[in-house]
XYZ file of N, CA and C in Angstrom:
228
model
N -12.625 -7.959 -1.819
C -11.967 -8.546 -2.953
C -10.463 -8.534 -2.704
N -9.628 -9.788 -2.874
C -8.300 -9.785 -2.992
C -7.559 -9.958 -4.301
N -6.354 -9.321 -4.538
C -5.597 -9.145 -5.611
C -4.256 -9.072 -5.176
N -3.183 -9.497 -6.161
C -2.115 -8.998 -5.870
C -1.679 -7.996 -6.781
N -0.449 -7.427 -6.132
C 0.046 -6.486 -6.888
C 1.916 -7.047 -6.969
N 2.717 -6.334 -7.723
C 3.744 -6.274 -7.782
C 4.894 -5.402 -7.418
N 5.032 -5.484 -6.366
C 6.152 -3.945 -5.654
C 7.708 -4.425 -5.166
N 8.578 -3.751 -5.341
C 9.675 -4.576 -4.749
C 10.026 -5.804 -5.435
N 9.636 -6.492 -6.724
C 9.982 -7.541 -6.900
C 9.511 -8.669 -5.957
N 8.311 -8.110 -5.175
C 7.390 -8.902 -4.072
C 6.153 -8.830 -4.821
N 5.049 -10.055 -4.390
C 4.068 -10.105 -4.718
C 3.071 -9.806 -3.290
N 2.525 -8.695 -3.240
C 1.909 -7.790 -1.888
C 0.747 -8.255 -2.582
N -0.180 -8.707 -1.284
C -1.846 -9.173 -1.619
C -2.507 -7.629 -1.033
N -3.412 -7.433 -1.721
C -4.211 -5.766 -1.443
C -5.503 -6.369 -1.757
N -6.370 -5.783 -0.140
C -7.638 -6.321 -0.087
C -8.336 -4.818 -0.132
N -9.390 -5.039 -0.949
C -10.107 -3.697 -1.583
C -11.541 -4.057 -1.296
N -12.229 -3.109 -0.215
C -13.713 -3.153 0.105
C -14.345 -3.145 -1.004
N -14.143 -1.940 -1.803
C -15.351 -1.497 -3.132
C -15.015 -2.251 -4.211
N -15.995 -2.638 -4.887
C -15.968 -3.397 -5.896
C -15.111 -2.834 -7.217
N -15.521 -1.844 -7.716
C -14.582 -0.287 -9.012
C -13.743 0.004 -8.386
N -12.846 -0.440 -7.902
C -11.547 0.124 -7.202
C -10.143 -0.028 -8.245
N -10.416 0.341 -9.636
C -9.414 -0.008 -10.239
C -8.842 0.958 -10.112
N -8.928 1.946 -10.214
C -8.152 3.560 -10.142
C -7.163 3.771 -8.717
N -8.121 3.149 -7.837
C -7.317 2.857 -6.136
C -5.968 1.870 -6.027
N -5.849 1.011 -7.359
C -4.965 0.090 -6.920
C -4.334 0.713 -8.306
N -4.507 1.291 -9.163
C -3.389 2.004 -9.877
C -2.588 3.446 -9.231
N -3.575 3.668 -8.509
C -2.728 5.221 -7.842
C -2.050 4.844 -6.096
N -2.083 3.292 -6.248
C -1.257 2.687 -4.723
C 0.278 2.441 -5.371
N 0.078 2.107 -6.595
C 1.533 2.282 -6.885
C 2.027 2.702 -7.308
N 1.622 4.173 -7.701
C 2.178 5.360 -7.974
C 2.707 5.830 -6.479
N 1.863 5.896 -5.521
C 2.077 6.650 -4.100
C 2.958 5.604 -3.524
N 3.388 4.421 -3.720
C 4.216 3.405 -2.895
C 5.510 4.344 -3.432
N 5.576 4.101 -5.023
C 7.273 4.552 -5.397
C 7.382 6.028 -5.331
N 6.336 6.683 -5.681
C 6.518 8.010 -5.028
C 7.201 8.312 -3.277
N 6.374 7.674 -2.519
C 7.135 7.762 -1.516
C 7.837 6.919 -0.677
N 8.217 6.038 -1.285
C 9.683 5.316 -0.961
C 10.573 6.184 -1.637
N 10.855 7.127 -2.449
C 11.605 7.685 -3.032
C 11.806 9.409 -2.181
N 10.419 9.977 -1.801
C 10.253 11.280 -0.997
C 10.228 11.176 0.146
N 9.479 10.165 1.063
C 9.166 10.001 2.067
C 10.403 9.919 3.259
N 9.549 10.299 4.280
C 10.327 9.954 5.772
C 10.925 8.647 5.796
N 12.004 8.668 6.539
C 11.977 7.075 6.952
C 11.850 6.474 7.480
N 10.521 6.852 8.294
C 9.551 5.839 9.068
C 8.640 5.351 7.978
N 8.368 6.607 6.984
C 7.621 5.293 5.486
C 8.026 4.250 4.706
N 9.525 4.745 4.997
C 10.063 4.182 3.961
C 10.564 2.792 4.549
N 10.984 2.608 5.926
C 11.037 0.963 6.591
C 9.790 0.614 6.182
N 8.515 0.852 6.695
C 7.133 0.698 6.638
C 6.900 0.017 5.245
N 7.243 0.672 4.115
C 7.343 0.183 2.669
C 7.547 -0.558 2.042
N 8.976 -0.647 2.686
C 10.088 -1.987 2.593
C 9.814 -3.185 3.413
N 8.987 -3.392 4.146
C 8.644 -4.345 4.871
C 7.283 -4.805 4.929
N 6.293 -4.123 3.804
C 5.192 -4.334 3.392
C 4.965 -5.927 3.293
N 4.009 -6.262 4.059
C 3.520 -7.934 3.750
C 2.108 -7.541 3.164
N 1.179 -6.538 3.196
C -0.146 -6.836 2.135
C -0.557 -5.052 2.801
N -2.110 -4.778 2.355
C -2.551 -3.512 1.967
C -3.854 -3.903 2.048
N -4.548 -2.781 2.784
C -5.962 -3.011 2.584
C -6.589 -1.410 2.187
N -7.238 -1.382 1.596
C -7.759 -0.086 0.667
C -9.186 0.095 1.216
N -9.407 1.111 1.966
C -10.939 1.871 2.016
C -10.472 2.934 1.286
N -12.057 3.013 0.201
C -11.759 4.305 -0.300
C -10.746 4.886 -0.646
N -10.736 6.260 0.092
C -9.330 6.879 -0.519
C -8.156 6.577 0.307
N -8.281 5.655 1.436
C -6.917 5.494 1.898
C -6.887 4.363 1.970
N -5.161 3.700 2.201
C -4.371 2.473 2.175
C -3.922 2.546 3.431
N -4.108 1.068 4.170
C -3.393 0.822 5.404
C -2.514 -0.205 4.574
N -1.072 0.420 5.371
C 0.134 -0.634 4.987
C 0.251 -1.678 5.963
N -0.109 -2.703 5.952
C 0.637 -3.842 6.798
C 2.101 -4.426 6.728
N 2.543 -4.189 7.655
C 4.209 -4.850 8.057
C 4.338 -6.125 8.826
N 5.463 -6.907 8.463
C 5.943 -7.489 9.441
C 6.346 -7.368 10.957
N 6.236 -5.941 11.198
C 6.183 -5.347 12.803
C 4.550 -4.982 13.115
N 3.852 -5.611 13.553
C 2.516 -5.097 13.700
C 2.591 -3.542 14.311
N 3.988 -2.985 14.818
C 3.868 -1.607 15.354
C 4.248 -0.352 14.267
N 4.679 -0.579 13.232
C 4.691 -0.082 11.825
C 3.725 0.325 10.881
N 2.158 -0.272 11.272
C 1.459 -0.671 10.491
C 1.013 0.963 10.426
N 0.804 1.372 8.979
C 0.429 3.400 8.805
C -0.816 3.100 7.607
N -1.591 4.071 7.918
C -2.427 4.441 6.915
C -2.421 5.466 6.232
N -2.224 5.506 4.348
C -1.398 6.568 3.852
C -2.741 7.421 3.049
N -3.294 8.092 2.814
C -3.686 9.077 1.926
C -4.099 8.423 0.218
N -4.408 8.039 -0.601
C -4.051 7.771 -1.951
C -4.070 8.714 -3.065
N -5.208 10.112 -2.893
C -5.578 10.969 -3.412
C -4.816 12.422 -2.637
């Protein structure tokens, strides 16, 4: 399933395997501004350069515009 979300004043497309994944795409953007705000700043380029998101379960792979950026973060 695809959706967008709203981050950055960007519209990021987040592709979600499980169907009930509403809780997964409310606690992705808690953990985006959480850690663009705490995080390293290898997350935080990574963040800022977000082109879309794909969600298994409990974790988020960030996709970038550098395919060598691309991290998979934790959500829980």
């Amino acid at each position: 399933m695809r959706t967008l979300i709203s981050f950055q004043n960007k519209n990021i497309p987040v592709y979600v395997t499980e169907q009930n994944n509403k809780k997964a795409l409310d606690k992705l953007g808690e953990v985006l501004n959480r850690k663009l705000l705490t995080g390293k700043n290898a997350l935080k380029s990574c963040i800022l350069s977000l082109i879309s998101v794909e969600i298994t379960g409990s974790e988020a792979t960030l996709h970038t515009i550098n395919e060598k950026d691309t991290l998979t973060i934790s959500l829980y």
